[in-house]
Amino acid sequence: MLPQTLTAGPRTRILIAAEQIQQRVRELASQIDADYTQDPLYVVSVLKGAFIFVADLCRALKRPNVRIEFMAISSYGSEKTTSGQVKLTRDLDVNIEGQNVLIVEDIVDSGITLNYLTRLLRQRHPRSLEIVTLLDKPERRIQPVSVKYIGFQIPDEFVVGYGLDYAEDYRNLSDICVLSEAGIR
Ligand code: IMP
Ligand code: MG
């Protein structure tokens, strides 16, 4: 029996329910399993928002040599948008030269974070470099990014839950929820 998990409250409405997320994560994982050979796969996850997605995705991959690495990036701006100023706050501690690298992100919004990250990692000459994102808000794109695997395309609404936050709250919701105006301080 799974423990009761926190879900939508008065300030949130469910956009994508937990079961739907889990189903899509399994589909993405089987696509990824099919696309890569049995060489090690370096999964590079961007903290903090992708932490739940990467944990579920990795457990759905049917191969033992998934190497899980973390990076952290901070962007200056209000809590709901990226300013365009991206700064690397935690780098990888492994050499990815000649390796298959898969970046795992929670959401692609303006594209600024991933545009920066892919340019940075490409300079290190991985054998391949692809992106998987759980969510994509295509209407919001400012900078181009080529994302190979997309969980869900969503409208231009601010979402929380399943790792995504608003001012560090709501990351622990099981569903992806839209935050109502009342939830925005
Ligand atoms: P980008 O650089 O504008 O593409 O933004 C990417 C980052 O902004 C994501 O990794 C999230 O941390 C954050 N972000 C963008 N949209 C949302 C949202 O709707 N909810 C929560 N965080 C978001
Ligand atoms: Mg965030």
mmCIF file of C-alpha atoms and ligand atoms in Angstrom:
data_model
loop_
_atom_site.group_PDB
_atom_site.id
_atom_site.type_symbol
_atom_site.label_atom_id
_atom_site.label_comp_id
_atom_site.label_asym_id
_atom_site.label_seq_id
_atom_site.Cartn_x
_atom_site.Cartn_y
_atom_site.Cartn_z
ATOM 1 C CA MET A 1 0.000 0.000 0.000
ATOM 2 C CA LEU A 2 1.383 3.376 -0.957
ATOM 3 C CA PRO A 3 1.247 6.055 1.685
ATOM 4 C CA GLN A 4 -1.344 8.748 1.220
ATOM 5 C CA THR A 5 0.310 11.533 -0.730
ATOM 6 C CA LEU A 6 -0.392 15.217 -0.742
ATOM 7 C CA THR A 7 -2.474 16.408 -3.636
ATOM 8 C CA ALA A 8 -4.335 19.524 -4.699
ATOM 9 C CA GLY A 9 -5.600 21.899 -2.028
ATOM 10 C CA PRO A 10 -7.746 25.037 -2.064
ATOM 11 C CA ARG A 11 -5.093 27.017 -3.921
ATOM 12 C CA THR A 12 -4.413 24.493 -6.635
ATOM 13 C CA ARG A 13 -6.314 22.601 -9.309
ATOM 14 C CA ILE A 14 -5.050 19.400 -10.880
ATOM 15 C CA LEU A 15 -3.799 19.761 -14.440
ATOM 16 C CA ILE A 16 -2.121 16.349 -14.767
ATOM 17 C CA ALA A 17 -3.000 13.661 -12.250
ATOM 18 C CA ALA A 18 -0.366 11.461 -10.637
ATOM 19 C CA GLU A 19 -1.497 8.301 -12.483
ATOM 20 C CA GLN A 20 -1.271 10.104 -15.834
ATOM 21 C CA ILE A 21 2.236 11.282 -14.992
ATOM 22 C CA GLN A 22 3.339 7.771 -14.023
ATOM 23 C CA GLN A 23 1.925 6.322 -17.240
ATOM 24 C CA ARG A 24 3.722 8.910 -19.373
ATOM 25 C CA VAL A 25 7.000 8.420 -17.467
ATOM 26 C CA ARG A 26 6.857 4.690 -18.306
ATOM 27 C CA GLU A 27 6.274 5.500 -21.979
ATOM 28 C CA LEU A 28 9.208 7.908 -22.058
ATOM 29 C CA ALA A 29 11.449 5.359 -20.370
ATOM 30 C CA SER A 30 10.626 2.638 -22.873
ATOM 31 C CA GLN A 31 11.311 5.052 -25.747
ATOM 32 C CA ILE A 32 14.662 5.939 -24.174
ATOM 33 C CA ASP A 33 15.504 2.279 -23.564
ATOM 34 C CA ALA A 34 14.813 1.553 -27.220
ATOM 35 C CA ASP A 35 16.875 4.496 -28.505
ATOM 36 C CA TYR A 36 20.108 3.796 -26.636
ATOM 37 C CA THR A 37 22.489 0.884 -26.888
ATOM 38 C CA GLN A 38 23.670 -0.918 -23.781
ATOM 39 C CA ASP A 39 26.512 1.572 -23.183
ATOM 40 C CA PRO A 40 26.331 3.630 -20.012
ATOM 41 C CA LEU A 41 23.774 6.421 -20.114
ATOM 42 C CA TYR A 42 24.660 9.588 -18.245
ATOM 43 C CA VAL A 43 21.480 11.115 -16.949
ATOM 44 C CA VAL A 44 22.125 14.724 -16.026
ATOM 45 C CA SER A 45 19.373 16.215 -13.982
ATOM 46 C CA VAL A 46 18.860 19.863 -13.239
ATOM 47 C CA LEU A 47 18.194 20.609 -9.590
ATOM 48 C CA LYS A 48 15.905 21.069 -7.946
ATOM 49 C CA GLY A 49 12.752 20.880 -10.052
ATOM 50 C CA ALA A 50 13.562 17.634 -11.872
ATOM 51 C CA PHE A 51 14.379 15.569 -8.792
ATOM 52 C CA ILE A 52 11.129 13.591 -8.644
ATOM 53 C CA PHE A 53 10.897 13.136 -12.401
ATOM 54 C CA VAL A 54 14.462 11.851 -12.640
ATOM 55 C CA ALA A 55 13.884 9.423 -9.764
ATOM 56 C CA ASP A 56 10.787 7.950 -11.416
ATOM 57 C CA LEU A 57 12.264 7.964 -14.920
ATOM 58 C CA CYS A 58 15.463 6.193 -13.886
ATOM 59 C CA ARG A 59 13.566 3.469 -12.068
ATOM 60 C CA ALA A 60 11.490 2.881 -15.198
ATOM 61 C CA LEU A 61 14.595 2.354 -17.366
ATOM 62 C CA LYS A 62 15.415 -1.306 -17.829
ATOM 63 C CA ARG A 63 19.194 -1.147 -17.789
ATOM 64 C CA PRO A 64 21.641 -1.219 -14.901
ATOM 65 C CA ASN A 65 24.168 1.313 -16.190
ATOM 66 C CA VAL A 66 22.292 4.561 -15.719
ATOM 67 C CA ARG A 67 24.708 7.053 -14.209
ATOM 68 C CA ILE A 68 22.874 9.764 -12.361
ATOM 69 C CA GLU A 69 24.494 13.174 -12.141
ATOM 70 C CA PHE A 70 23.255 16.522 -10.943
ATOM 71 C CA MET A 71 23.791 20.100 -11.943
ATOM 72 C CA ALA A 72 22.296 23.223 -10.479
ATOM 73 C CA ILE A 73 21.530 26.475 -12.144
ATOM 74 C CA SER A 74 20.183 29.667 -10.747
ATOM 75 C CA SER A 75 18.420 32.278 -12.749
ATOM 76 C CA TYR A 76 17.885 35.754 -11.540
ATOM 77 C CA GLY A 77 14.415 37.151 -11.863
ATOM 78 C CA SER A 78 11.068 37.025 -10.145
ATOM 79 C CA GLU A 79 9.885 33.728 -8.746
ATOM 80 C CA LYS A 80 7.748 32.995 -11.786
ATOM 81 C CA THR A 81 9.990 33.876 -14.702
ATOM 82 C CA THR A 82 13.548 33.524 -15.807
ATOM 83 C CA SER A 83 15.348 36.818 -16.186
ATOM 84 C CA GLY A 84 17.659 35.656 -18.875
ATOM 85 C CA GLN A 85 20.648 35.645 -16.532
ATOM 86 C CA VAL A 86 21.623 32.048 -15.914
ATOM 87 C CA LYS A 87 24.388 31.020 -13.577
ATOM 88 C CA LEU A 88 25.851 27.582 -12.978
ATOM 89 C CA THR A 89 25.883 26.916 -9.241
ATOM 90 C CA ARG A 90 26.786 23.229 -9.284
ATOM 91 C CA ASP A 91 28.762 21.593 -12.053
ATOM 92 C CA LEU A 92 29.164 17.922 -12.897
ATOM 93 C CA ASP A 93 31.960 16.059 -11.189
ATOM 94 C CA VAL A 94 32.392 13.524 -14.003
ATOM 95 C CA ASN A 95 33.918 13.734 -17.425
ATOM 96 C CA ILE A 96 31.234 13.244 -20.090
ATOM 97 C CA GLU A 97 33.564 13.202 -23.077
ATOM 98 C CA GLY A 98 32.574 10.386 -25.433
ATOM 99 C CA GLN A 99 29.503 9.466 -23.336
ATOM 100 C CA ASN A 100 25.815 9.397 -24.105
ATOM 101 C CA VAL A 101 24.268 12.213 -22.100
ATOM 102 C CA LEU A 102 20.585 12.759 -21.465
ATOM 103 C CA ILE A 103 19.586 15.992 -19.744
ATOM 104 C CA VAL A 104 16.478 15.630 -17.590
ATOM 105 C CA GLU A 105 14.450 18.777 -16.961
ATOM 106 C CA ASP A 106 11.153 19.447 -15.252
ATOM 107 C CA ILE A 107 9.867 22.102 -17.639
ATOM 108 C CA VAL A 108 10.978 24.092 -20.650
ATOM 109 C CA ASP A 109 9.596 27.585 -20.443
ATOM 110 C CA SER A 110 11.593 30.405 -22.071
ATOM 111 C CA GLY A 111 14.231 27.891 -23.105
ATOM 112 C CA ILE A 112 16.985 30.048 -21.606
ATOM 113 C CA THR A 113 18.134 27.441 -19.064
ATOM 114 C CA LEU A 114 18.386 24.585 -21.541
ATOM 115 C CA ASN A 115 19.870 26.715 -24.289
ATOM 116 C CA TYR A 116 22.647 27.655 -21.866
ATOM 117 C CA LEU A 117 23.100 24.124 -20.549
ATOM 118 C CA THR A 118 23.283 22.400 -23.917
ATOM 119 C CA ARG A 119 25.848 24.906 -25.174
ATOM 120 C CA LEU A 120 27.911 24.307 -22.037
ATOM 121 C CA LEU A 121 27.777 20.510 -22.190
ATOM 122 C CA ARG A 122 28.367 20.310 -25.925
ATOM 123 C CA GLN A 123 31.774 21.966 -25.398
ATOM 124 C CA ARG A 124 32.741 18.856 -23.417
ATOM 125 C CA HIS A 125 32.280 16.607 -26.455
ATOM 126 C CA PRO A 126 29.792 13.974 -25.311
ATOM 127 C CA ARG A 127 29.097 11.238 -27.863
ATOM 128 C CA SER A 128 25.450 12.308 -27.881
ATOM 129 C CA LEU A 129 23.445 14.947 -26.051
ATOM 130 C CA GLU A 130 19.659 14.864 -25.846
ATOM 131 C CA ILE A 131 16.997 16.358 -23.608
ATOM 132 C CA VAL A 132 13.971 14.856 -21.903
ATOM 133 C CA THR A 133 11.519 17.216 -20.241
ATOM 134 C CA LEU A 134 8.386 16.302 -18.396
ATOM 135 C CA LEU A 135 6.608 19.520 -19.362
ATOM 136 C CA ASP A 136 6.863 21.943 -22.227
ATOM 137 C CA LYS A 137 5.256 25.357 -22.554
ATOM 138 C CA PRO A 138 5.924 26.045 -26.246
ATOM 139 C CA GLU A 139 4.113 29.399 -26.257
ATOM 140 C CA ARG A 140 6.669 30.829 -23.870
ATOM 141 C CA ARG A 141 9.800 30.064 -25.875
ATOM 142 C CA ILE A 142 12.309 32.896 -26.246
ATOM 143 C CA GLN A 143 15.398 30.861 -27.036
ATOM 144 C CA PRO A 144 15.414 27.750 -29.211
ATOM 145 C CA VAL A 145 15.980 24.324 -27.714
ATOM 146 C CA SER A 146 15.729 20.995 -29.381
ATOM 147 C CA VAL A 147 13.996 18.604 -27.006
ATOM 148 C CA LYS A 148 13.870 14.977 -28.059
ATOM 149 C CA TYR A 149 11.462 13.610 -25.452
ATOM 150 C CA ILE A 150 8.520 15.606 -24.107
ATOM 151 C CA GLY A 151 6.116 14.315 -21.467
ATOM 152 C CA PHE A 152 3.297 16.817 -21.861
ATOM 153 C CA GLN A 153 2.819 20.091 -23.675
ATOM 154 C CA ILE A 154 0.909 22.449 -21.435
ATOM 155 C CA PRO A 155 -0.662 25.895 -21.883
ATOM 156 C CA ASP A 156 0.949 29.027 -20.541
ATOM 157 C CA GLU A 157 -0.066 28.585 -16.918
ATOM 158 C CA PHE A 158 2.151 28.465 -13.857
ATOM 159 C CA VAL A 159 2.261 24.931 -12.519
ATOM 160 C CA VAL A 160 3.511 23.360 -9.312
ATOM 161 C CA GLY A 161 3.897 19.884 -7.880
ATOM 162 C CA TYR A 162 5.843 16.742 -8.794
ATOM 163 C CA GLY A 163 9.063 18.636 -8.111
ATOM 164 C CA LEU A 164 8.025 22.044 -9.396
ATOM 165 C CA ASP A 165 7.789 24.862 -6.916
ATOM 166 C CA TYR A 166 6.433 28.275 -6.298
ATOM 167 C CA ALA A 167 8.844 30.050 -3.944
ATOM 168 C CA GLU A 168 10.063 26.592 -2.793
ATOM 169 C CA ASP A 169 6.595 25.383 -1.811
ATOM 170 C CA TYR A 170 4.417 22.676 -3.438
ATOM 171 C CA ARG A 171 7.264 20.461 -4.726
ATOM 172 C CA ASN A 172 5.873 17.494 -2.805
ATOM 173 C CA LEU A 173 2.440 17.392 -4.476
ATOM 174 C CA SER A 174 1.898 14.146 -6.400
ATOM 175 C CA ASP A 175 -0.077 15.810 -9.184
ATOM 176 C CA ILE A 176 0.895 18.682 -11.416
ATOM 177 C CA CYS A 177 -1.368 21.533 -10.451
ATOM 178 C CA VAL A 178 -2.125 25.035 -11.606
ATOM 179 C CA LEU A 179 -1.661 27.554 -8.856
ATOM 180 C CA SER A 180 -4.638 29.866 -8.468
ATOM 181 C CA GLU A 181 -4.236 33.610 -7.987
ATOM 182 C CA ALA A 182 -4.956 33.058 -4.302
ATOM 183 C CA GLY A 183 -1.911 30.821 -4.084
ATOM 184 C CA ILE A 184 0.385 33.491 -5.464
ATOM 185 C CA ARG A 185 1.594 35.793 -2.778
HETATM 186 P P1 IMP B 1 13.361 28.525 -18.676
HETATM 187 O O1 IMP B 1 14.811 28.813 -18.549
HETATM 188 O O2 IMP B 1 12.553 29.792 -18.785
HETATM 189 O O3 IMP B 1 13.009 27.544 -19.778
HETATM 190 O O4 IMP B 1 12.857 27.982 -17.298
HETATM 191 C C1 IMP B 1 13.149 26.775 -16.815
HETATM 192 C C2 IMP B 1 12.957 26.749 -15.308
HETATM 193 O O5 IMP B 1 12.003 27.732 -14.844
HETATM 194 C C3 IMP B 1 12.418 25.422 -14.912
HETATM 195 O O6 IMP B 1 13.445 24.478 -14.705
HETATM 196 C C4 IMP B 1 11.647 25.757 -13.661
HETATM 197 O O7 IMP B 1 12.504 25.708 -12.533
HETATM 198 C C5 IMP B 1 11.169 27.178 -13.858
HETATM 199 N N1 IMP B 1 9.764 27.223 -14.312
HETATM 200 C C6 IMP B 1 9.305 27.594 -15.522
HETATM 201 N N2 IMP B 1 7.960 27.512 -15.602
HETATM 202 C C7 IMP B 1 7.552 27.042 -14.407
HETATM 203 C C8 IMP B 1 6.255 26.721 -13.858
HETATM 204 O O8 IMP B 1 5.184 26.819 -14.481
HETATM 205 N N3 IMP B 1 6.260 26.285 -12.576
HETATM 206 C C9 IMP B 1 7.388 26.132 -11.831
HETATM 207 N N4 IMP B 1 8.615 26.416 -12.300
HETATM 208 C C10 IMP B 1 8.697 26.867 -13.575
HETATM 209 MG MG MG B 2 12.089 26.563 -10.009
#
